[in-house]
Coordinates of C-alpha atoms in Angstrom, one line a residue:
M36 CA -21.2 10.1 5.7
P37 CA -18.7 12.4 4.4
Y38 CA -17.7 13.2 1.1
Y39 CA -13.7 14.1 0.4
A40 CA -12.6 15.3 -2.4
D41 CA -10.2 12.5 -4.4
E42 CA -7.7 16.0 -4.2
L43 CA -7.7 16.4 -0.8
V44 CA -7.8 12.1 0.3
E45 CA -4.4 12.5 -1.9
E46 CA -2.8 15.6 -0.1
V47 CA -4.0 13.6 3.1
R48 CA -2.2 10.4 1.5
S49 CA 0.3 12.5 0.2
A50 CA 2.1 13.7 3.9
N51 CA 1.9 10.6 5.5
D52 CA 4.6 8.4 4.2
I53 CA 3.9 4.6 4.4
V54 CA 6.9 3.0 6.4
D55 CA 6.7 6.1 9.2
V56 CA 3.4 5.9 10.4
I57 CA 3.4 1.7 9.8
A58 CA 6.9 1.8 11.8
G59 CA 5.1 3.4 14.8
Y60 CA 3.1 0.2 15.1
V61 CA 5.8 -2.3 13.4
R62 CA 9.8 -2.7 14.2
L63 CA 10.5 -2.0 10.4
Q64 CA 14.1 -2.8 8.4
K65 CA 14.9 -2.1 5.0
K66 CA 16.5 -4.1 3.2
G67 CA 17.2 -3.4 -0.6
N68 CA 14.2 -0.8 -1.8
S69 CA 11.7 -2.1 0.8
H70 CA 11.3 -2.1 4.7
F71 CA 10.8 -5.5 5.7
G72 CA 9.0 -6.1 9.1
L73 CA 7.0 -9.2 11.6
C74 CA 3.7 -9.1 9.8
P75 CA 1.3 -7.8 12.3
F76 CA -1.5 -9.4 10.7
H77 CA -0.6 -12.9 11.5
N78 CA 1.9 -14.7 13.9
E79 CA 4.7 -15.9 12.2
K80 CA 8.9 -16.2 13.5
T81 CA 10.7 -14.4 9.6
A82 CA 9.8 -11.4 8.8
S83 CA 7.9 -11.3 5.7
F84 CA 6.4 -8.0 5.8
S85 CA 6.8 -5.9 3.4
V86 CA 6.7 -2.0 3.3
S87 CA 8.0 -0.1 0.1
Q88 CA 9.0 4.1 0.5
D89 CA 8.4 3.5 -3.9
K90 CA 5.1 2.4 -4.1
Q91 CA 3.6 3.8 -0.7
M92 CA 1.7 0.0 -0.4
Y93 CA 3.0 -2.5 2.2
Y94 CA 2.2 -6.5 1.5
C95 CA 2.8 -9.3 3.2
F96 CA 4.7 -12.7 2.0
G97 CA 2.8 -14.9 4.3
C98 CA -1.3 -14.4 5.0
G99 CA -1.6 -11.6 2.1
A100 CA -2.2 -8.8 3.7
G101 CA -1.9 -5.5 2.0
G102 CA -2.5 -2.4 0.4
N103 CA -1.8 2.1 1.5
V104 CA -2.1 3.5 4.5
F105 CA -5.7 3.9 5.1
T106 CA -6.1 0.4 4.4
F107 CA -3.2 -0.6 6.5
L108 CA -5.3 1.7 9.6
M109 CA -8.8 0.3 8.8
Q110 CA -6.7 -3.2 9.3
Y111 CA -5.0 -2.0 12.3
E112 CA -7.6 0.0 14.1
N113 CA -10.7 -1.3 12.7
F114 CA -11.0 1.7 11.7
T115 CA -13.4 3.1 8.8
F116 CA -12.3 4.6 5.9
Q117 CA -13.5 8.0 6.9
E118 CA -12.3 7.8 10.7
A119 CA -8.5 6.4 9.2
L120 CA -8.5 9.5 6.5
K121 CA -9.1 11.5 10.0
A122 CA -6.4 10.0 11.7
L123 CA -4.0 10.7 9.0
A124 CA -5.3 13.7 8.4
D125 CA -4.7 15.1 11.9
R126 CA -1.4 13.4 12.6
A127 CA -0.1 15.8 9.4
G128 CA -1.7 18.6 10.6
I129 CA -4.9 18.9 7.5
R130 CA -8.3 20.1 8.3
L131 CA -10.6 18.2 7.3
P132 CA -13.7 20.8 6.6
E133 CA -16.6 20.7 8.4
Q134 CA -18.7 21.6 5.4
E135 CA -18.2 18.4 3.9
M136 CA -20.7 16.7 5.3
T137 CA -23.5 16.8 4.7
E138 CA -26.5 18.6 7.1
Q139 CA -28.2 15.0 7.6
A140 CA -24.5 13.0 8.1
K141 CA -23.2 16.4 10.5
K142 CA -26.3 16.0 12.3
A143 CA -25.9 11.6 12.9
S144 CA -22.5 12.2 13.6
D145 CA -22.8 14.6 16.9
Y146 CA -25.2 12.6 17.3
R147 CA -23.3 9.7 18.4
A148 CA -20.8 11.8 19.5
R149 CA -23.1 12.9 22.2
L150 CA -24.3 9.4 23.0
M151 CA -19.8 8.8 24.1
E152 CA -20.0 11.8 26.1
A153 CA -22.4 10.7 28.6
N154 CA -21.3 7.2 29.1
R155 CA -17.4 8.9 29.8
E156 CA -18.9 11.1 31.6
A157 CA -20.9 7.6 33.5
G158 CA -17.7 6.4 33.8
R159 CA -16.6 9.2 35.5
Y160 CA -19.4 9.1 37.8
Y161 CA -19.2 5.4 38.8
Y162 CA -15.6 5.6 38.9
M163 CA -16.0 8.5 41.7
V164 CA -18.9 6.6 43.3
L165 CA -16.4 3.3 43.8
R166 CA -13.8 5.6 45.4
S167 CA -16.5 7.0 47.7
D168 CA -18.7 5.8 51.3
R169 CA -21.2 5.4 49.1
G170 CA -19.1 2.2 47.0
A171 CA -17.7 0.8 49.6
R172 CA -20.2 -1.9 49.4
A173 CA -18.2 -3.0 45.2
L174 CA -14.7 -1.8 46.4
D175 CA -15.1 -4.3 49.4
Y176 CA -16.5 -6.9 46.7
F177 CA -13.5 -6.2 44.3
H178 CA -10.7 -6.3 47.0
K179 CA -12.4 -10.1 47.8
R180 CA -11.6 -10.3 44.4
N181 CA -8.4 -10.1 44.6
L182 CA -8.1 -7.3 42.5
T183 CA -5.5 -4.3 43.0
D184 CA -5.7 -0.8 42.6
D185 CA -3.4 -0.4 39.8
T186 CA -6.3 -3.2 38.0
L187 CA -9.2 -0.9 39.2
R188 CA -7.7 1.9 37.2
K189 CA -6.6 0.4 34.3
F190 CA -10.1 -1.4 33.6
G191 CA -11.7 1.8 35.2
L192 CA -13.4 0.2 37.6
G193 CA -16.9 1.7 39.0
S194 CA -20.1 1.5 41.4
C195 CA -23.4 3.2 41.1
D196 CA -25.3 4.3 44.2
R197 CA -27.7 2.3 45.7
Y198 CA -30.6 4.9 45.0
R199 CA -32.5 4.9 41.8
D200 CA -31.6 8.0 40.0
S201 CA -28.2 9.0 41.4
L202 CA -26.7 9.4 37.7
Y203 CA -29.6 10.4 36.2
R204 CA -29.5 13.8 38.7
Y205 CA -25.6 13.8 38.3
L206 CA -26.4 13.8 34.3
K207 CA -29.2 16.4 34.2
S208 CA -26.5 18.8 36.3
K209 CA -24.1 18.0 33.7
G210 CA -26.7 19.8 30.5
Y211 CA -27.3 15.8 29.3
E212 CA -30.7 15.7 27.6
D213 CA -33.7 12.7 28.2
T214 CA -33.0 11.2 25.1
V215 CA -29.5 11.2 25.0
L216 CA -29.5 9.5 28.5
R217 CA -32.5 6.7 26.8
D218 CA -30.8 6.3 23.3
A219 CA -27.2 5.8 25.6
G220 CA -28.6 2.7 27.0
L221 CA -28.0 4.5 30.9
T222 CA -31.8 6.0 32.1
V223 CA -35.2 3.9 31.3
F224 CA -38.0 6.5 31.4
D225 CA -41.7 4.6 32.6
E226 CA -44.6 6.0 33.5
K227 CA -44.7 4.5 36.9
R228 CA -41.5 5.6 37.7
G229 CA -40.5 8.2 35.7
A230 CA -36.9 8.5 35.1
H231 CA -34.3 6.3 37.0
D232 CA -31.1 4.8 36.6
R233 CA -30.7 1.6 34.3
F234 CA -28.0 0.9 36.8
W235 CA -27.7 0.8 40.8
N236 CA -26.7 -0.7 43.7
R237 CA -23.8 -2.8 41.0
A238 CA -20.4 -3.1 40.3
M239 CA -19.9 -1.6 37.6
F240 CA -17.5 -2.8 34.1
P241 CA -17.4 -0.2 32.1
I242 CA -17.6 -1.7 28.1
M243 CA -15.2 -0.2 25.6
N244 CA -14.4 -0.5 22.2
V245 CA -11.0 -0.5 20.7
H246 CA -9.5 2.5 20.7
S247 CA -10.7 2.9 24.8
K248 CA -13.6 4.8 24.2
I249 CA -17.1 3.6 26.5
I250 CA -19.8 2.2 24.6
G251 CA -21.3 0.7 27.3
F252 CA -21.9 -1.0 30.8
G253 CA -22.3 -4.2 32.8
G254 CA -22.7 -4.1 35.8
R255 CA -22.7 -6.6 38.8
V256 CA -25.3 -6.5 41.8
M257 CA -24.7 -6.2 44.9
G258 CA -26.1 -9.2 47.1
E259 CA -30.0 -10.4 46.5
G260 CA -31.4 -9.5 43.1
E261 CA -31.3 -10.5 39.3
P262 CA -30.1 -10.4 36.7
K263 CA -26.2 -11.2 38.5
Y264 CA -25.2 -9.5 35.4
L265 CA -26.7 -6.6 33.7
N266 CA -25.3 -5.3 30.4
S267 CA -26.0 -1.9 28.3
P268 CA -28.9 -3.0 25.4
E269 CA -27.7 -2.3 22.0
T270 CA -27.4 1.3 21.1
Q271 CA -26.8 3.2 18.1
I272 CA -22.9 3.4 19.6
F273 CA -23.1 -0.2 21.3
D274 CA -23.4 -3.5 19.0
K275 CA -22.6 -6.6 21.5
S276 CA -21.7 -9.0 18.5
R277 CA -19.1 -6.8 17.4
N278 CA -17.7 -6.1 20.4
L279 CA -15.8 -7.7 22.9
Y280 CA -14.3 -6.7 26.6
G281 CA -11.1 -6.5 27.3
L282 CA -9.9 -6.6 23.4
H283 CA -8.8 -2.4 23.4
L284 CA -5.8 -3.5 25.9
A285 CA -6.0 -7.5 24.7
R286 CA -5.3 -6.0 20.9
H287 CA -1.9 -4.4 22.1
S288 CA -0.5 -8.0 23.2
R289 CA 2.8 -9.3 21.6
R290 CA 1.5 -12.8 22.5
P291 CA 0.9 -15.1 20.2
Q292 CA -2.6 -15.8 20.4
I293 CA -5.7 -14.9 22.3
L294 CA -7.5 -15.9 25.2
L295 CA -12.0 -15.7 24.9
C296 CA -13.0 -16.1 28.4
E297 CA -16.5 -16.1 28.8
G298 CA -17.0 -13.2 31.5
Y299 CA -15.4 -9.9 33.0
M300 CA -13.8 -11.1 35.7
D301 CA -11.7 -14.2 33.8
V302 CA -10.3 -11.4 31.4
I303 CA -9.4 -8.7 34.8
A304 CA -7.7 -11.9 35.9
L305 CA -6.2 -13.0 33.3
H306 CA -5.1 -9.6 32.7
Q307 CA -4.1 -9.6 36.5
A308 CA -1.8 -12.5 36.4
G309 CA 0.2 -10.8 33.2
F310 CA -2.3 -12.7 30.6
D311 CA -2.9 -8.8 28.5
H312 CA -4.4 -11.0 25.6
A313 CA -7.4 -12.2 27.3
V314 CA -11.4 -10.6 26.1
A315 CA -14.9 -11.5 26.4
S316 CA -18.0 -11.8 24.5
L317 CA -20.1 -9.4 26.4
G318 CA -23.4 -11.1 27.7
T319 CA -24.2 -12.9 24.4
S320 CA -23.8 -16.0 22.7
F321 CA -19.6 -15.6 20.4
T322 CA -20.9 -14.2 17.2
S323 CA -19.6 -14.2 13.6
G324 CA -18.8 -10.3 14.2
H325 CA -17.1 -11.3 16.8
A326 CA -14.7 -14.2 15.3
S327 CA -14.1 -11.2 12.2
L328 CA -13.1 -9.0 14.9
L329 CA -10.6 -10.9 16.1
K330 CA -8.9 -11.8 13.2
R331 CA -7.9 -8.5 13.0
Y332 CA -5.4 -9.1 15.6
T333 CA -4.4 -12.9 15.7
K334 CA -4.4 -16.2 13.6
E335 CA -5.2 -18.1 16.7
V336 CA -7.7 -17.9 19.6
C337 CA -7.2 -19.8 22.8
L338 CA -10.7 -20.6 24.4
T339 CA -10.6 -20.1 28.3
F340 CA -14.6 -21.0 29.0
D341 CA -15.4 -22.3 32.7
S342 CA -14.5 -26.5 33.0
D343 CA -19.0 -27.3 32.9
G344 CA -20.9 -28.6 30.6
A345 CA -22.3 -25.5 30.6
G346 CA -18.7 -24.2 29.4
V347 CA -18.5 -27.1 27.2
K348 CA -22.2 -25.8 24.9
A349 CA -20.2 -22.8 24.5
A350 CA -16.6 -24.4 23.1
L351 CA -18.7 -26.8 20.6
R352 CA -21.2 -23.5 19.6
A353 CA -17.8 -20.9 19.3
I354 CA -15.1 -23.9 17.5
P355 CA -16.9 -23.9 14.0
I356 CA -17.2 -20.1 13.8
L357 CA -13.5 -19.1 14.0
K358 CA -12.5 -21.8 11.8
E359 CA -15.2 -20.2 9.0
A360 CA -13.7 -17.3 9.7
G361 CA -10.4 -18.7 9.3
L362 CA -9.1 -18.3 12.7
S363 CA -7.4 -22.0 14.4
A364 CA -8.4 -22.8 18.4
R365 CA -7.4 -24.5 21.3
V366 CA -9.0 -26.0 24.7
I367 CA -7.7 -24.6 28.3
S368 CA -8.0 -27.5 30.1
L369 CA -9.1 -25.7 33.6
K370 CA -9.8 -29.5 35.7
P371 CA -10.0 -29.7 38.5
Y372 CA -11.1 -26.1 38.6
K373 CA -14.6 -23.9 37.0
D374 CA -13.0 -20.9 35.5
P375 CA -9.4 -19.0 34.4
D376 CA -9.7 -16.6 38.1
E377 CA -10.0 -19.8 40.5
F378 CA -7.4 -21.9 39.1
I379 CA -4.8 -18.8 38.9
K380 CA -5.8 -18.3 42.5
A381 CA -5.2 -21.8 43.1
L382 CA -2.2 -22.7 41.3
G383 CA -0.7 -19.6 39.9
A384 CA 0.5 -17.8 36.3
Q385 CA 3.0 -20.5 35.7
A386 CA 0.4 -23.7 36.3
Y387 CA -1.3 -21.9 33.7
E388 CA 1.2 -20.9 31.2
E389 CA 1.5 -24.7 30.8
R390 CA -2.0 -25.4 30.4
I391 CA -1.6 -22.7 27.4
L392 CA 1.4 -24.7 26.4
Q393 CA -0.9 -27.9 26.6
A394 CA -4.1 -26.8 24.8
E395 CA -5.9 -29.1 22.9
N396 CA -6.7 -28.7 19.4
S397 CA -10.0 -27.9 19.1
F398 CA -11.3 -30.4 16.8
L399 CA -9.5 -32.8 18.6
F400 CA -12.0 -31.6 21.8
E401 CA -15.0 -32.0 19.2
I402 CA -13.9 -36.5 19.6
R403 CA -13.4 -36.2 23.3
I404 CA -16.7 -34.7 24.1
L405 CA -18.1 -36.4 20.9
E406 CA -16.8 -39.2 22.3
Q407 CA -18.3 -38.6 25.4
N408 CA -22.7 -39.8 23.8
Y409 CA -21.6 -43.6 23.4
N410 CA -20.9 -46.5 25.3
M411 CA -17.4 -47.5 24.0
D412 CA -17.8 -51.3 26.4
D413 CA -19.9 -51.6 23.6
P414 CA -19.2 -52.5 20.3
Q415 CA -22.2 -51.2 18.4
G416 CA -21.8 -47.8 20.5
K417 CA -18.1 -48.0 19.5
T418 CA -18.5 -48.9 16.1
A419 CA -21.3 -45.9 16.4
F420 CA -18.6 -43.7 17.4
Y421 CA -16.3 -44.4 15.1
Q422 CA -19.2 -44.0 12.2
E423 CA -19.6 -40.6 13.5
A424 CA -16.1 -39.5 14.1
A425 CA -15.4 -39.9 10.1
R426 CA -18.4 -37.9 8.8
K427 CA -16.7 -35.3 11.1
L428 CA -13.3 -35.5 9.4
L429 CA -14.6 -34.7 6.3
E430 CA -15.0 -31.5 7.3
F431 CA -11.9 -31.1 6.2
P432 CA -12.3 -30.7 2.6
E433 CA -8.2 -30.8 1.2
A434 CA -7.2 -34.7 1.4
V435 CA -3.8 -33.7 3.0
E436 CA -4.9 -32.3 6.3
R437 CA -7.7 -34.3 6.2
N438 CA -5.3 -37.2 6.8
T439 CA -3.5 -35.7 8.9
Y440 CA -5.8 -35.6 11.4
I441 CA -7.1 -39.2 10.0
E442 CA -3.9 -40.0 12.3
A443 CA -4.1 -38.1 14.8
V444 CA -7.8 -40.0 15.6
A445 CA -6.2 -43.2 14.6
S446 CA -3.8 -42.5 16.8
K447 CA -5.2 -41.6 19.5
Y448 CA -8.0 -44.5 19.7
G449 CA -6.5 -47.2 18.9
L450 CA -7.8 -47.8 15.5
G451 CA -5.0 -48.5 12.2
F452 CA -4.5 -45.9 10.0
D453 CA -6.2 -46.9 6.7
D454 CA -8.6 -48.7 8.4
L455 CA -10.4 -45.2 9.3
R456 CA -9.4 -43.8 6.3
R457 CA -11.4 -46.4 4.4
L458 CA -14.2 -45.6 6.5
V459 CA -13.8 -42.0 6.1
G460 CA -13.7 -42.6 2.8
R461 CA -17.5 -45.1 2.8
V462 CA -18.9 -42.9 4.4
S463 CA -18.2 -40.3 2.0
L464 CA -19.7 -42.4 -0.7
Q465 CA -22.9 -43.6 1.4
E466 CA -23.9 -40.1 2.3
G467 CA -21.8 -37.3 -0.6
M468 CA -20.0 -35.3 2.3
V469 CA -17.2 -34.8 0.5
K470 CA -16.7 -31.2 -0.1
R471 CA -16.3 -30.3 -3.9
P472 CA -13.6 -27.8 -5.0
E473 CA -15.4 -23.9 -5.4
P474 CA -14.2 -22.4 -8.7
L475 CA -12.6 -19.2 -8.0
K476 CA -14.3 -15.5 -9.0
S477 CA -12.4 -15.0 -12.6
G478 CA -13.7 -19.3 -13.2
V479 CA -10.3 -20.8 -13.6
R480 CA -10.2 -23.5 -11.4
R481 CA -7.9 -24.3 -8.2
Q482 CA -5.6 -26.7 -9.2
E483 CA -3.5 -27.2 -5.7
A484 CA -3.8 -25.3 -2.5
G485 CA -1.9 -22.3 -2.4
K486 CA -1.5 -22.3 -6.2
E487 CA -2.2 -20.0 -9.1
S488 CA -2.6 -19.9 -12.8
G489 CA 1.0 -19.5 -14.2
I490 CA -1.3 -17.2 -16.8
R491 CA -2.3 -15.6 -13.6
K492 CA 1.1 -14.7 -12.0
S493 CA 2.4 -13.9 -15.5
Q494 CA -0.7 -10.7 -15.3
K495 CA 0.8 -10.2 -12.2
L496 CA 4.5 -10.3 -13.0
L497 CA 4.2 -7.3 -15.9
L498 CA 2.4 -5.4 -14.1
T499 CA 4.6 -5.3 -11.0
W500 CA 7.4 -4.5 -13.3
L501 CA 5.9 -1.5 -14.8
S502 CA 4.8 -0.2 -11.9
E503 CA 8.4 -0.6 -10.8
E504 CA 10.6 0.8 -13.9
P505 CA 7.5 2.9 -15.9
A506 CA 9.9 3.4 -18.6
L507 CA 9.2 -0.3 -19.6
Y508 CA 5.4 1.1 -20.8
P509 CA 6.8 3.1 -23.9
V510 CA 7.8 -0.6 -24.7
I511 CA 5.4 -2.9 -24.2
R512 CA 2.7 0.1 -25.6
A513 CA 2.3 -1.4 -28.7
Y514 CA 1.1 -4.8 -27.8
I515 CA -0.1 -4.7 -24.3
T516 CA -3.8 -3.1 -22.9
P517 CA -5.3 -4.0 -20.1
E518 CA -8.0 -5.9 -21.7
D519 CA -5.4 -8.7 -22.6
F520 CA -5.5 -8.6 -18.8
S521 CA -8.0 -12.3 -18.4
D522 CA -8.2 -12.1 -14.3
E523 CA -10.8 -9.2 -13.3
I524 CA -8.5 -7.5 -10.3
C525 CA -5.4 -7.7 -13.0
R526 CA -7.4 -5.9 -16.2
Q527 CA -9.1 -3.3 -13.3
A528 CA -5.3 -2.3 -11.5
A529 CA -4.2 -2.4 -15.6
D530 CA -6.8 -0.3 -16.1
V531 CA -5.9 2.5 -13.7
L532 CA -1.7 1.5 -14.1
F533 CA -1.4 2.1 -18.1
A534 CA -3.7 5.7 -17.2
Q535 CA -1.4 6.7 -14.4
L536 CA 1.6 6.0 -17.0
E537 CA -0.8 7.6 -20.2
N538 CA -0.5 10.4 -18.2
G539 CA 3.0 10.2 -17.0
N540 CA 1.7 10.2 -13.2
V541 CA 2.2 6.5 -12.0
N542 CA 0.4 6.8 -8.1
L543 CA 0.6 3.1 -6.9
A544 CA -0.8 4.2 -3.5
Q545 CA -4.2 5.3 -5.5
I546 CA -5.2 2.3 -6.7
P547 CA -6.5 0.5 -3.6
D548 CA -8.8 3.2 -3.3
C549 CA -10.5 2.6 -6.4
F550 CA -11.9 -0.9 -5.3
E551 CA -14.4 -0.9 -1.8
S552 CA -13.9 -4.3 -0.3
M553 CA -11.2 -5.2 2.1
E554 CA -10.1 -8.6 0.1
E555 CA -9.9 -6.9 -3.2
Q556 CA -7.8 -4.1 -2.1
R557 CA -5.9 -7.1 -0.1
E558 CA -5.5 -8.9 -3.2
I559 CA -4.5 -5.4 -5.7
A560 CA -1.4 -5.2 -3.4
A561 CA -0.3 -8.7 -4.4
V562 CA -1.1 -7.6 -7.6
F563 CA 2.2 -5.5 -7.3
H564 CA 4.1 -7.6 -5.4
E565 CA 4.9 -10.2 -7.5
T566 CA 8.3 -11.9 -7.2
I567 CA 11.0 -11.0 -9.7
R568 CA 13.0 -13.2 -10.8
E569 CA 16.6 -11.7 -10.6
V570 CA 18.8 -11.7 -14.4
Q571 CA 22.5 -11.1 -14.7
T572 CA 22.1 -9.5 -18.3
K573 CA 20.2 -7.0 -20.2
E574 CA 20.0 -8.9 -22.4
A575 CA 18.3 -11.4 -20.5
R576 CA 15.9 -9.3 -19.0
A577 CA 14.3 -8.3 -22.1
R578 CA 13.8 -11.8 -22.8
A579 CA 12.0 -12.1 -20.1
L580 CA 9.6 -9.7 -20.7
K581 CA 9.6 -10.7 -24.0
D582 CA 8.5 -14.0 -23.0
T583 CA 5.2 -12.4 -20.2
I584 CA 4.1 -10.7 -22.7
V585 CA 4.3 -13.4 -25.2
K586 CA 2.3 -15.5 -22.5
L587 CA -0.6 -12.1 -22.0
K588 CA -1.1 -12.1 -25.9
E589 CA -1.5 -16.5 -26.4
N590 CA -3.8 -16.3 -23.4
H591 CA -6.2 -13.7 -24.8
L592 CA -6.1 -15.3 -28.2
R593 CA -7.0 -18.9 -26.8
I594 CA -10.2 -16.8 -24.8
L595 CA -11.2 -15.0 -27.9
N596 CA -11.1 -18.1 -29.7
E597 CA -13.0 -19.9 -26.8
N598 CA -15.2 -17.6 -26.4
S599 CA -16.2 -16.9 -30.1
S600 CA -20.2 -16.8 -31.4
P601 CA -22.5 -16.5 -35.1
D602 CA -22.9 -12.8 -32.8
G603 CA -20.3 -10.8 -34.4
M604 CA -18.5 -13.6 -35.7
Q605 CA -17.1 -10.9 -38.7
E606 CA -16.1 -8.5 -36.2
R607 CA -14.8 -11.5 -33.9
F608 CA -12.8 -13.0 -36.9
Q609 CA -11.0 -9.9 -38.0
Q610 CA -9.9 -9.5 -33.7
M611 CA -8.4 -12.2 -33.7
L612 CA -6.3 -12.2 -37.3
G613 CA -4.8 -9.3 -36.5
E614 CA -4.2 -10.8 -32.3
K615 CA -2.9 -13.6 -34.4
K616 CA -0.3 -11.1 -36.6
M617 CA 0.9 -8.8 -33.7
L618 CA 1.4 -12.5 -31.9
E619 CA 3.8 -13.3 -35.0
Q620 CA 5.7 -10.2 -35.7
L621 CA 6.6 -10.3 -31.6
R622 CA 7.6 -13.5 -31.4
K623 CA 10.1 -12.8 -33.9
K624 CA 10.9 -9.4 -32.3
E625 CA 13.9 -8.6 -30.7
F626 CA 13.3 -6.3 -27.8
Y627 CA 15.6 -3.7 -26.3
L628 CA 15.6 -2.1 -22.8
P629 CA 16.3 1.9 -22.0
E630 CA 19.3 2.9 -20.6

């Protein structure tokens, strides 16, 4: 990957006001010192997505998404940092120096670009063939599937020739090398037949990444032949487990969920019927990579798989993967029809819309399918089903959520709530299946879901306060250092912020770039968006600031005491004495805030 100097990165960031950039994606309204809108990373009705012009950061108080202008493009557009930097540099008219890229990296980047160009040219060729006499069979197939000309254009559908080397000869005439055609997955080379097209005599479906660039193809055979559907192989630019068909369109939908289908035609039929939030996996099972990709664009997925046995099995495989990624899932019933295309042709778009609204909770779907394995007319079979249902209910680690589902299952199957809850308890004792809450990375155990320790809130509060009022730094500098922040993320943030304050050049938007993972960047944004309670008088604000500082010092002293050991005892003892003395002075001191 190319390396760009920090000064250039900062130049690009400074030239792209975060409010202006995000306003191109989210409708923002100014409220006080921030701009608010509906979060693009989760579904909400009340605006909790905040964009601060002063901090040049965004933060969602609902889902916790946050960061700077680079992070936003990385989250929303699924960009790498380098792609986000280039997009923003182009937007600001800043030229990124090519010489910053190593020779090896430039060669690899140029080759990937060449593969993309070959795929784009192949897509043009297939599109052209479909509209010629040679594509009559594929065009007839698409028309028989009731696809309109607008839909054909929207998805770039095409046709390959019935001759085995037509595309090869076309691309060679355009100057493409054999190695490029092979590595792009467009051409196959063997000793017996030489060079020949991977796809021939097929209706063609271009596969695009989220940026609407062709990365591969799917082809449906015209007439007899196997396999019925053939996909491009994995290449440097095509990873089946990390791309979804139709996502380049669905990610722009304003629908509250994404529809997950099994095949290309289902996606196309749904989009044509007005359901522009449909996607499908690419001839492979649904993976955690697919789930992670979907999580960037939605919080809920509705499975609209075929209603046959294979479709049910596919849904059962996908549900736990979606849950693991933190996505909620529901299952759409298509009965008595086989797939979405068939359903819409028979009953229309309005009926399908109703099926979306009636989609079944994924856990209750799993329980209903589980029930089919037991003879519910036999007492022994019914008891075995209840015990297995109890085991599945233990998948919910939180008691409140588990009790909610116990109530739902009990109601559905005519059981008493207390009876089923006791059964769940007995099963958990017998098999040790209740999951213990895991400690946080900081070592502090979360006491209640959704709540964080008071000391961490105090640390975040002080950092937010300093970021918004840098003039307070001289007041607290004598008492607080980054070492007083016990939370690791807060301590690292304090390291950078205190250094900026010392230099008199606070630039919060730089801080997320000090962290590599998206999760850490989200946490950093949260650190600088703690809610500061409104107080009426300057004296009350001074007392609140003092109380916050005292909490941090008391916590630091407690940690020093707990971690004392024979090694370095004298030095630690002196440090603790110094901290105690400072704390005593602090408690007696009256704080005065600058004007």
